[in-house]
Tab-separated table of C-alpha atoms in Angstrom:
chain	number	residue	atom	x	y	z
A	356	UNK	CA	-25.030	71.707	13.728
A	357	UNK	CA	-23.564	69.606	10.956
A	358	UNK	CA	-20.242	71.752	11.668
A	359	UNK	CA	-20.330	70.695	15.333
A	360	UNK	CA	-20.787	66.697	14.125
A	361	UNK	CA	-17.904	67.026	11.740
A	362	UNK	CA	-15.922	68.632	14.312
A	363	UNK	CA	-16.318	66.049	17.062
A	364	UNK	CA	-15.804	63.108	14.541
A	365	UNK	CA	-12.237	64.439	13.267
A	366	UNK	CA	-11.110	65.986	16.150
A	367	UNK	CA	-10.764	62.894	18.581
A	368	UNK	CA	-13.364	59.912	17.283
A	369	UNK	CA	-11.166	57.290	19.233
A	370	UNK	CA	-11.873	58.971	22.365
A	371	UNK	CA	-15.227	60.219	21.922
A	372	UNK	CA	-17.728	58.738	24.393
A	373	UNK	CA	-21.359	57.652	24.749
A	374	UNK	CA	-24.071	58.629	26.346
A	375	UNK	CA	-25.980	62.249	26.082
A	376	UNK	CA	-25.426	64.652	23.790
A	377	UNK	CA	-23.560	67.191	25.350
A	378	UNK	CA	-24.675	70.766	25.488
A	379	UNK	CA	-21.449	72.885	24.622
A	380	UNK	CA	-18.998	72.628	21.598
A	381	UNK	CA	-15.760	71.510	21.316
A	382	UNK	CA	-14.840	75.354	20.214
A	383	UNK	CA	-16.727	77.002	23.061
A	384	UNK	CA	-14.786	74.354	25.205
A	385	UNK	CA	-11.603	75.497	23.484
A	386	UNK	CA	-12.371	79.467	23.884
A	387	UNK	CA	-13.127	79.077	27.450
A	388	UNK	CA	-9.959	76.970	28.437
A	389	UNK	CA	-7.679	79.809	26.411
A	390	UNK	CA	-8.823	82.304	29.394
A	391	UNK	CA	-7.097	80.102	31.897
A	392	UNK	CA	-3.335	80.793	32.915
A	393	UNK	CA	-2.056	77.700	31.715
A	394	UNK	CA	-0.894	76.525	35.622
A	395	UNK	CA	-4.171	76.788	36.942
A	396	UNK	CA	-6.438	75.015	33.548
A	397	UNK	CA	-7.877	71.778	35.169
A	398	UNK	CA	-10.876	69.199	33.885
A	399	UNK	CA	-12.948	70.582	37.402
A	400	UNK	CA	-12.067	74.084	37.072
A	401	UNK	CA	-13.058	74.616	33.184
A	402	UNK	CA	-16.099	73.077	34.207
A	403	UNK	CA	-16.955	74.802	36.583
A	404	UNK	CA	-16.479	77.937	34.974
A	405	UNK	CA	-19.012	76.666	32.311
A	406	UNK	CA	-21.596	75.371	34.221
A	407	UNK	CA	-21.774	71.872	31.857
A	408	UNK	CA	-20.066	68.231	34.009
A	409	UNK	CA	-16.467	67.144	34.078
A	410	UNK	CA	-18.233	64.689	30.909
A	411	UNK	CA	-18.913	67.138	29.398
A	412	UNK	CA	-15.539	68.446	28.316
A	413	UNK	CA	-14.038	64.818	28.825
A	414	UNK	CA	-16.591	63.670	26.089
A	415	UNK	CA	-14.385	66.230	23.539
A	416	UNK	CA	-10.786	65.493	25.483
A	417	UNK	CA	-9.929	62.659	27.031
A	418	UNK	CA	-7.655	64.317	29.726
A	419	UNK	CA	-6.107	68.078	30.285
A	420	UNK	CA	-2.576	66.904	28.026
A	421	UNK	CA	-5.292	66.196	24.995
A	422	UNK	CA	-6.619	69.771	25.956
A	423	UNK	CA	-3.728	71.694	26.673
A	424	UNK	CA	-2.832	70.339	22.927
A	425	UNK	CA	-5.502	71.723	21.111
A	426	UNK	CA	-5.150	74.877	22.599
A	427	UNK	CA	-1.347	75.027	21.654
A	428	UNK	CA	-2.483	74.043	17.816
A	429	UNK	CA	-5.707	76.539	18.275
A	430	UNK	CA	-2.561	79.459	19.017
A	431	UNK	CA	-0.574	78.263	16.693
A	432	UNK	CA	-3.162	79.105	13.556
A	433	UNK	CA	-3.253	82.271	14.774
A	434	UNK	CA	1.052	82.794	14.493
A	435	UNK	CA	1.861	85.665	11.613
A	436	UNK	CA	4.245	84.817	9.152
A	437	UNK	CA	7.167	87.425	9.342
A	438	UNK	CA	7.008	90.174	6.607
A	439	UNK	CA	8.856	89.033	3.387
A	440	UNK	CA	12.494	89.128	3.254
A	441	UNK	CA	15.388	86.446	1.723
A	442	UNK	CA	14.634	83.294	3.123
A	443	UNK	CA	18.707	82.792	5.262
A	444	UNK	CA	16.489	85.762	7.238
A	445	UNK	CA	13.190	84.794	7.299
A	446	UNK	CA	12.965	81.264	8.427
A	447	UNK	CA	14.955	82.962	11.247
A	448	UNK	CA	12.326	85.522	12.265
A	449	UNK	CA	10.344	82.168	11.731
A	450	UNK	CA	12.445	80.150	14.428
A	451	UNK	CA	11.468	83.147	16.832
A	452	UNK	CA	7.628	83.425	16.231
A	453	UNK	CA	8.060	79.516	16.994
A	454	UNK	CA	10.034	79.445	20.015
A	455	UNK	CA	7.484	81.880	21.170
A	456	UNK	CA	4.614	79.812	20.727
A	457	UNK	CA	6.389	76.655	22.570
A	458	UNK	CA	7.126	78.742	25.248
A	459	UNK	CA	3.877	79.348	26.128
A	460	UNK	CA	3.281	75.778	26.456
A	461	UNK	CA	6.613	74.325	27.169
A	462	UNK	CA	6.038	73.752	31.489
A	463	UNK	CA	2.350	72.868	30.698
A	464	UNK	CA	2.093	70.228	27.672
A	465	UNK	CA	4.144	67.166	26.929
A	466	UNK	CA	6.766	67.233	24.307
A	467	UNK	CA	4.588	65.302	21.678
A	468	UNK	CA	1.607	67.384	22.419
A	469	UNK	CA	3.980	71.154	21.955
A	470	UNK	CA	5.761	69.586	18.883
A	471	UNK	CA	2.835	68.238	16.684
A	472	UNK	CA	0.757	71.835	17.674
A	473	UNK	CA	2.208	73.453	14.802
A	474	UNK	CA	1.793	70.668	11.988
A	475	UNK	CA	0.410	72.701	8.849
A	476	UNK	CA	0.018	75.506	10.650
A	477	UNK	CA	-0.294	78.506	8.329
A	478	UNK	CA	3.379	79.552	9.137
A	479	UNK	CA	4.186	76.042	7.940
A	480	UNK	CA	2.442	76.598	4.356
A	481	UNK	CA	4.564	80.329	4.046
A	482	UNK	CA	7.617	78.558	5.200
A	483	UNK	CA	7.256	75.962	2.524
A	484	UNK	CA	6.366	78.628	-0.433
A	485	UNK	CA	9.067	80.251	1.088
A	486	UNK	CA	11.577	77.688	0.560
A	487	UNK	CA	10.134	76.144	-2.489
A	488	UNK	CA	10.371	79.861	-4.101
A	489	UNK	CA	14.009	79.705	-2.921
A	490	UNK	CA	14.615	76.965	-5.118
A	491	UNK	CA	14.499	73.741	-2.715
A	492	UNK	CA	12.477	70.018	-2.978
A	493	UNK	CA	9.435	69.953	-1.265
A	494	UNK	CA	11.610	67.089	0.737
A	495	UNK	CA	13.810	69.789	1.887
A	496	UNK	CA	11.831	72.551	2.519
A	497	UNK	CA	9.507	70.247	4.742
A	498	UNK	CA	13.074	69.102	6.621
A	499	UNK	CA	13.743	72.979	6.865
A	500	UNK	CA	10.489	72.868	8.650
A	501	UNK	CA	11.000	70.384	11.097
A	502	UNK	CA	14.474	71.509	11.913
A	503	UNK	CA	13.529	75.213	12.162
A	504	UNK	CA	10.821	73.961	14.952
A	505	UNK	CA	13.505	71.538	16.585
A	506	UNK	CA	15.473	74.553	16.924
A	507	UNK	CA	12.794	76.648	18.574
A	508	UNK	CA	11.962	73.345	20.493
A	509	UNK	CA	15.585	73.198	22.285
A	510	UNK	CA	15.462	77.567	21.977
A	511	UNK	CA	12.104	76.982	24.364
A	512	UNK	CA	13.892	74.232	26.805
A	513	UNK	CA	16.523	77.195	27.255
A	514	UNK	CA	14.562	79.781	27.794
A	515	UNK	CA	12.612	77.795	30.973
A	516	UNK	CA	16.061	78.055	31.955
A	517	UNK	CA	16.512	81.427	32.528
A	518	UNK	CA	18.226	81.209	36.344
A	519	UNK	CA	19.962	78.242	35.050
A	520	UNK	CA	23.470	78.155	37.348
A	521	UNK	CA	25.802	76.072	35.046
A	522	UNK	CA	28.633	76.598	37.135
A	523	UNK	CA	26.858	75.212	40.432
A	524	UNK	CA	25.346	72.276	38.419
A	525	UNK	CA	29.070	71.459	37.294
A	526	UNK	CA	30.112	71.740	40.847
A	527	UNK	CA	27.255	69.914	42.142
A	528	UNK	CA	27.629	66.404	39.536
A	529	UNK	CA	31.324	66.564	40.593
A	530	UNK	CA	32.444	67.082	36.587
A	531	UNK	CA	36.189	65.711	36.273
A	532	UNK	CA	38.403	68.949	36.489
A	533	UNK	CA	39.727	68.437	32.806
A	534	UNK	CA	36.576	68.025	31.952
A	535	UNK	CA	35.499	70.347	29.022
A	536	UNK	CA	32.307	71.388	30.733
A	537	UNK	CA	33.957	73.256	32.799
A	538	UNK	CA	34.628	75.628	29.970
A	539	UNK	CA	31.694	75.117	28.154
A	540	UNK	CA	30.206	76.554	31.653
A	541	UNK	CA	32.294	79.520	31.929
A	542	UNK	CA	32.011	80.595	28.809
A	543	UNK	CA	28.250	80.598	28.798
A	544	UNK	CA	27.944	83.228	31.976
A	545	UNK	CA	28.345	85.692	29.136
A	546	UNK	CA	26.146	84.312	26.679
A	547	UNK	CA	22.859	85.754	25.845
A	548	UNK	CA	19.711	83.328	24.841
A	549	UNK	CA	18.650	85.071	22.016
A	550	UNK	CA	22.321	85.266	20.708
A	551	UNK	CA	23.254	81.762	21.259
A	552	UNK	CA	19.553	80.939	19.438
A	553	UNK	CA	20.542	83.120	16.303
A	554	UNK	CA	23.986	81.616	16.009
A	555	UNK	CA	22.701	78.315	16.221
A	556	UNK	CA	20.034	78.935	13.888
A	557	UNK	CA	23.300	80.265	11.108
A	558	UNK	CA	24.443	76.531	11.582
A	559	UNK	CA	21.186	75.112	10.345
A	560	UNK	CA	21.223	77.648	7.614
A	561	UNK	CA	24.701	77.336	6.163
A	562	UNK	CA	23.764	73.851	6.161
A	563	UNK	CA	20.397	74.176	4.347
A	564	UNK	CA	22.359	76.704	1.904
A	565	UNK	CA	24.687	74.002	1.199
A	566	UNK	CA	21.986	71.511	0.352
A	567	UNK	CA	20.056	74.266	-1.837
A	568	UNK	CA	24.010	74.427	-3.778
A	569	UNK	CA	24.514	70.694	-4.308
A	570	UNK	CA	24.142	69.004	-7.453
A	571	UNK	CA	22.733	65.793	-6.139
A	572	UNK	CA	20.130	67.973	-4.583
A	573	UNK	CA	16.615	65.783	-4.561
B	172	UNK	CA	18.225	63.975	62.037
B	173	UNK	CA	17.962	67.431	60.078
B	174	UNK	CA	16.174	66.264	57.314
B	175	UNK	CA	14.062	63.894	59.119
B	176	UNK	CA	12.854	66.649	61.562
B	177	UNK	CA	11.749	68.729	57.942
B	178	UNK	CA	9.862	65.359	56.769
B	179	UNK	CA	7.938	65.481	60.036
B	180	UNK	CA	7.229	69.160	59.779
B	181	UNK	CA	6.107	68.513	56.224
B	182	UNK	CA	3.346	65.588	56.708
B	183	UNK	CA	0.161	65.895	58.047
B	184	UNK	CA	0.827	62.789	61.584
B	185	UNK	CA	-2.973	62.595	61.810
B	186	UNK	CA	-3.007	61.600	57.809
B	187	UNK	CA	-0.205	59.122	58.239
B	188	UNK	CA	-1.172	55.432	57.887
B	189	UNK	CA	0.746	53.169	60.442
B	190	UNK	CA	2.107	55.351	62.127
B	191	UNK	CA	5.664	54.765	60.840
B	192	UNK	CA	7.965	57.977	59.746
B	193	UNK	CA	8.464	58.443	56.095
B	194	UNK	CA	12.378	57.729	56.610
B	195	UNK	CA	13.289	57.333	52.903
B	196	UNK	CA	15.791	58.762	51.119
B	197	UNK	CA	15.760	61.094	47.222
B	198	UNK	CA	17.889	58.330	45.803
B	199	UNK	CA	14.879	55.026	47.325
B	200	UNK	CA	12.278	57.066	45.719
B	201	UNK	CA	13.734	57.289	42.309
B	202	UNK	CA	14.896	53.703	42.207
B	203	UNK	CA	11.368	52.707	43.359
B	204	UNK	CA	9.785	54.801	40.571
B	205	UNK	CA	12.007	54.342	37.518
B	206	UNK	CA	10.157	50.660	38.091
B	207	UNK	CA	6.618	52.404	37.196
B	208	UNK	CA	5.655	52.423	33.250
B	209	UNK	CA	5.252	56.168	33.209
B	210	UNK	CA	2.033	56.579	32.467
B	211	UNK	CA	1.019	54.643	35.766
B	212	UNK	CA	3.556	56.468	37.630
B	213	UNK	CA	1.866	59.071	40.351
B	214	UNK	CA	2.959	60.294	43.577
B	215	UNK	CA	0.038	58.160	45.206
B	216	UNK	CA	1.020	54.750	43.676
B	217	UNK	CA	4.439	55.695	44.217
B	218	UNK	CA	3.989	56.157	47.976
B	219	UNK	CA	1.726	53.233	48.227
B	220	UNK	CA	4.441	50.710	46.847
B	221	UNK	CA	6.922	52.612	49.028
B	222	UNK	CA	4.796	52.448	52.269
B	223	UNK	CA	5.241	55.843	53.001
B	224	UNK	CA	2.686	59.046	52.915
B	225	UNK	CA	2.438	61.368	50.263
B	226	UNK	CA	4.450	64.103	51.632
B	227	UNK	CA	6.803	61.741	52.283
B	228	UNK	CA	7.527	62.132	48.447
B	229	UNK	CA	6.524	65.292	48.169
B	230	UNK	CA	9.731	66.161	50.714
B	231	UNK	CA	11.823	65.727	47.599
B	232	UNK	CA	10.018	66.356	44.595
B	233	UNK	CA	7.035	68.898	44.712
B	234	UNK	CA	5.212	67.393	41.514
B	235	UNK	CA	4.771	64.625	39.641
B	236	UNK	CA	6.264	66.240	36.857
B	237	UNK	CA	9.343	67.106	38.896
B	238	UNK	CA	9.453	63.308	39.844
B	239	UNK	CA	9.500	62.961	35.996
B	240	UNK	CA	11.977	65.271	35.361
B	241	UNK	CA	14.541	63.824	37.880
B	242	UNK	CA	13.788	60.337	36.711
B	243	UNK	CA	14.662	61.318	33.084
B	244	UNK	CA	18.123	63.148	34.020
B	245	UNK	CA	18.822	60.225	36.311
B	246	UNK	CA	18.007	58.181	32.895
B	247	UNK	CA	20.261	60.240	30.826
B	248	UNK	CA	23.427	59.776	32.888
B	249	UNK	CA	23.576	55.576	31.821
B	250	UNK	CA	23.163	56.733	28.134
B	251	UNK	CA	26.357	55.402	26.419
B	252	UNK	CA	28.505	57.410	23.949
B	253	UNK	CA	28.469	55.413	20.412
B	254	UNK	CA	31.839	54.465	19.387
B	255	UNK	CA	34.644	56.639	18.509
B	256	UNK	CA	34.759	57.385	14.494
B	257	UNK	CA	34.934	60.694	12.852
B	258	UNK	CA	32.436	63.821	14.489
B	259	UNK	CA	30.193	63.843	11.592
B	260	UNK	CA	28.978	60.250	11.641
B	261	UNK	CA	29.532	60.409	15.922
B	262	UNK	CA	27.364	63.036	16.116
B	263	UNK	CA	24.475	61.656	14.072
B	264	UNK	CA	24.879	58.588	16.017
B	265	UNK	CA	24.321	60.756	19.316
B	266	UNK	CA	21.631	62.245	17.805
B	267	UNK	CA	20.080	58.858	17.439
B	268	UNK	CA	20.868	57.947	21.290
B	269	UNK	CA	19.374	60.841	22.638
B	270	UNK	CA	16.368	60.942	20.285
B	271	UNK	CA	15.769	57.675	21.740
B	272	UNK	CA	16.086	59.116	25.620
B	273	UNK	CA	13.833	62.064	24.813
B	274	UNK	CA	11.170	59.465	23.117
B	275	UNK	CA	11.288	57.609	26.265
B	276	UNK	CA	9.794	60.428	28.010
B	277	UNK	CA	7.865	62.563	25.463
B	278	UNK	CA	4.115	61.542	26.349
B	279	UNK	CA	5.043	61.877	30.623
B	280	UNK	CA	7.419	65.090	30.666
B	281	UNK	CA	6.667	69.072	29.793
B	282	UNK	CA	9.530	69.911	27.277
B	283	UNK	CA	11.218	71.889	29.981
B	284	UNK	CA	11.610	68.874	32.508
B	285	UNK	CA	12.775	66.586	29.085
B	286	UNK	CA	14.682	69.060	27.355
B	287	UNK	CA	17.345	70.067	30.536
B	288	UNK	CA	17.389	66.384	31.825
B	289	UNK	CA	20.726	65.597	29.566
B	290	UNK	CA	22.107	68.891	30.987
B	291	UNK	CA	26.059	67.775	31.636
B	292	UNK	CA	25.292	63.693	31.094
B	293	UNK	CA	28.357	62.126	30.290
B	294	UNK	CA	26.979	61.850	26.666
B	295	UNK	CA	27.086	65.590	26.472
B	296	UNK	CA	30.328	65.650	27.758
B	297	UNK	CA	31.868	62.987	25.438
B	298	UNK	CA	30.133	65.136	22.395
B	299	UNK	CA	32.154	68.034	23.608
B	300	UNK	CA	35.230	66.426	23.740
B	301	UNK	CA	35.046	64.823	20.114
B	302	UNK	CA	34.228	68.424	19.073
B	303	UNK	CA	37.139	70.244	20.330
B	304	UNK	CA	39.523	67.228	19.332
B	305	UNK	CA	37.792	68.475	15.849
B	306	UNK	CA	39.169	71.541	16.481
B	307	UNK	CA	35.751	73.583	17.317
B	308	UNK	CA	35.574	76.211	19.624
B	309	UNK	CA	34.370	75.333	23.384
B	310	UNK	CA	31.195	77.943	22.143
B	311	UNK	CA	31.087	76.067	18.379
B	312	UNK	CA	30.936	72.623	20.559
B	313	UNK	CA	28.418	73.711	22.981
B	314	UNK	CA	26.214	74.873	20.104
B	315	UNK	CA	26.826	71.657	18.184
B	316	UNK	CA	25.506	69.819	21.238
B	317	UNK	CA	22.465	72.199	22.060
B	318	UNK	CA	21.722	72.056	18.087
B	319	UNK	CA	21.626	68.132	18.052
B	320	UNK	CA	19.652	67.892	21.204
B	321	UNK	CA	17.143	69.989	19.453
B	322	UNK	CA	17.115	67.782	16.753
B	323	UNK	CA	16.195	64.576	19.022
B	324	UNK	CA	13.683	66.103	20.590
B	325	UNK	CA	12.274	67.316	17.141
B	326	UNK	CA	13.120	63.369	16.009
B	327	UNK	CA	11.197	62.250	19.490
B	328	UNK	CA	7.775	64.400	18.233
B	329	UNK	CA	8.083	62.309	14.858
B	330	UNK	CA	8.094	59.359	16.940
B	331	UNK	CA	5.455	60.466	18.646
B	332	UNK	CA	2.702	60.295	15.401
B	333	UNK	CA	3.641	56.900	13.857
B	334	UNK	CA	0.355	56.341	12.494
B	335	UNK	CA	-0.205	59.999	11.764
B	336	UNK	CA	-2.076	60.755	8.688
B	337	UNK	CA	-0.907	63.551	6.747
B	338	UNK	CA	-3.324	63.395	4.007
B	339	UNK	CA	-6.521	63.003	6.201
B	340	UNK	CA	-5.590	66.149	8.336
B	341	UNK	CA	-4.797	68.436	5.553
B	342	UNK	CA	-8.498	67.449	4.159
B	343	UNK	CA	-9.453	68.105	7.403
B	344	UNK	CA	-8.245	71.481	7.445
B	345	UNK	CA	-9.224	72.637	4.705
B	346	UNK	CA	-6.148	73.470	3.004
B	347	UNK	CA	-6.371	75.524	-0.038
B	348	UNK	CA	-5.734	73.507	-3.298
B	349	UNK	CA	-2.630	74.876	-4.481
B	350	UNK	CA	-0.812	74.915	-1.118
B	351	UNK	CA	2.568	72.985	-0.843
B	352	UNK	CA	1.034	71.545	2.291
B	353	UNK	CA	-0.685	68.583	0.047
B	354	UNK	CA	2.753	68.134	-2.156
B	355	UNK	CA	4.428	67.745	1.729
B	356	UNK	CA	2.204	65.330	2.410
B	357	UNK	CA	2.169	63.038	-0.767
B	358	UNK	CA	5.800	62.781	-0.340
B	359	UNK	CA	5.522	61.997	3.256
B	360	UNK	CA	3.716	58.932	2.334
B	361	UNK	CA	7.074	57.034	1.651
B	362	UNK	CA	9.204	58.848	4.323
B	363	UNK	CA	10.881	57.273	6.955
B	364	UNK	CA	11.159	58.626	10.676
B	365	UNK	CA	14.781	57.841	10.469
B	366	UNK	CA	15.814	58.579	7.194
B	367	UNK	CA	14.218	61.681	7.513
B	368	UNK	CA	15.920	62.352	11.271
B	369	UNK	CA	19.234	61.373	9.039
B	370	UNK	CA	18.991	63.596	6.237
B	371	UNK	CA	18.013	66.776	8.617
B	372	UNK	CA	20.799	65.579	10.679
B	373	UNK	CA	23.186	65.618	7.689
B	374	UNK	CA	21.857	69.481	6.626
B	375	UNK	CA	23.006	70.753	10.793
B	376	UNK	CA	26.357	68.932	9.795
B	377	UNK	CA	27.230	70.450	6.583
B	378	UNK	CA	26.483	73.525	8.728
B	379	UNK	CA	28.547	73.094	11.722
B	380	UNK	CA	31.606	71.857	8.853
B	381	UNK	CA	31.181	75.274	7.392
B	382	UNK	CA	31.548	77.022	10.363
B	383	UNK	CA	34.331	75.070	11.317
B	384	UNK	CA	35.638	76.264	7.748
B	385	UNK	CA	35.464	79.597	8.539
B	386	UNK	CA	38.350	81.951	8.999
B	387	UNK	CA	36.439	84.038	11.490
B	388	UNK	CA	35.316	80.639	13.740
B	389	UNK	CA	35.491	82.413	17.351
């Protein structure tokens, strides 16, 4: 019971309303709404499903986004850090596990909602041992953090993408024929998501190594 | 005569207020709603300010988040390339421009509908150019341009939590006492949003310059 108060005051205390007690948790709330396929999760249906009143989840989320975000940060507790390796390998396993988890939620939750789901998530804390271990600030291995989920961020956007007809979108804007898009279109009809992901992910890398090798490093 | 027939098909006559067809074009619609703050913007206040039915909207865009989505790529074709000056400081600056598109839309849009609308904008374009004038590959700019739209929409989640307390949610979750989470989030305290966007932008930098330093660039 005193679990269930301290719950509801930290988890939304701006939004949380007056009136009756209500008769469910916040987690039972939460457990129920993971069962849902993501499309068809509404305020009605949840309760419904239940048996409590549309207040009665509304009194723990103020609208399906605030929902659909604590079940992203819910999944992402539950993310395993990849097995041990160097960390130029690791934090890109890590990108992966991440991009997965965004996925999930990328046509369902706002961007702010997705992005802040994984905030000290416990793949966060091994990516910053990780890092630390490797020799860099806390500063830097936090910005390794946040640019290793930007990266699965944008690796999510492209994978909604996955009938994505650059060369008919070119065609279709009307691109200026010297235009380098053109190119940049062609050459991606050959170009595999998970490839393009892991090459992008060297850039951030080899930059992150050079940081780790500077002397100013801070 | 077409595409009005279609509308017809598509709306429910006995619905219709007035009695007037929904005779409105993709292009009306969007001007009408780019006028809506976006979190008052819905298909029904849209129609309503339009004088036309629901499905008179709904012709064109099946959602509201599809409505969002082509509002936001309509958005990101006015966004204006910074200045010319060398790629490394050109790039951060279009980091900055875009962050600032993505932010626009962060709290309205899924990531997928945000994340594609800059898809071929001019700024991308521009970014491409500057790149290969830098003597990248077409693939080496592309990535360069997916890696610093990741980036901004990373920056855009920041944005997101300006009053976010790092301190009071790692005591919320319990986090063990020797974890570098805490350390994180004491030197968060004196961070700022664009200093840090800067110096993460600075770390994908150093990484594209090595890769444009190396003898096997492709």
């Amino acid at each position: 019971m005193a679990r269930q108060e301290s719950l509801n005051v930290s988890s939304s205390p701006a939004r949380r309303r007056g009136g009756r007690k209500p008769t469910i948790s916040r987690e039972q709330i939460l457990r129920a709404a993971e069962k849902f396929a993501p499309e068809e999760l509404s305020i009605p249906a949840l309760a419904g499903s239940l048996g409590v009143t549309h207040a009665g989840i509304y009194h723990y989320f103020s609208s399906r986004a605030e929902l659909v975000a604590a079940i992203a940060a819910h999944a992402s507790r539950q993310l395993e850090p990849p097995p041990p390796g160097p960390w130029e390998d690791w934090l890109v396993e890590v990108a992966f596990v991440l991009r997965g988890h965004f996925s999930q939620f990328a046509s369902t939750a706002d961007l702010a909602a997705i992005g802040t789901s994984v905030t000290f998530a416990p793949l966060v804390e091994a990516l910053l041992r990780v890092m630390r271990d490797a020799g860099f600030t806390i500063r830097q291995a936090g910005d390794a953090s946040e640019l290793i989920a930007s990266c699965a961020l944008g690796g999510a956007v492209v994978l909604q993408r996955p009938n994505f007809d650059a060369a008919a979108l070119v065609e279709d804007l009307q691109v200026a024929e010297d235009s380098p898009v053109h190119e940049l279109a062609a050459s991606a009809v050959d170009d595999d998501a998970d490839a393009a992901f892991r090459r992008r992910l060297a850039v951030v890398v080899a930059g992150l190594k050079a940081s780790l090798e500077a002397p100013t490093a801070s």
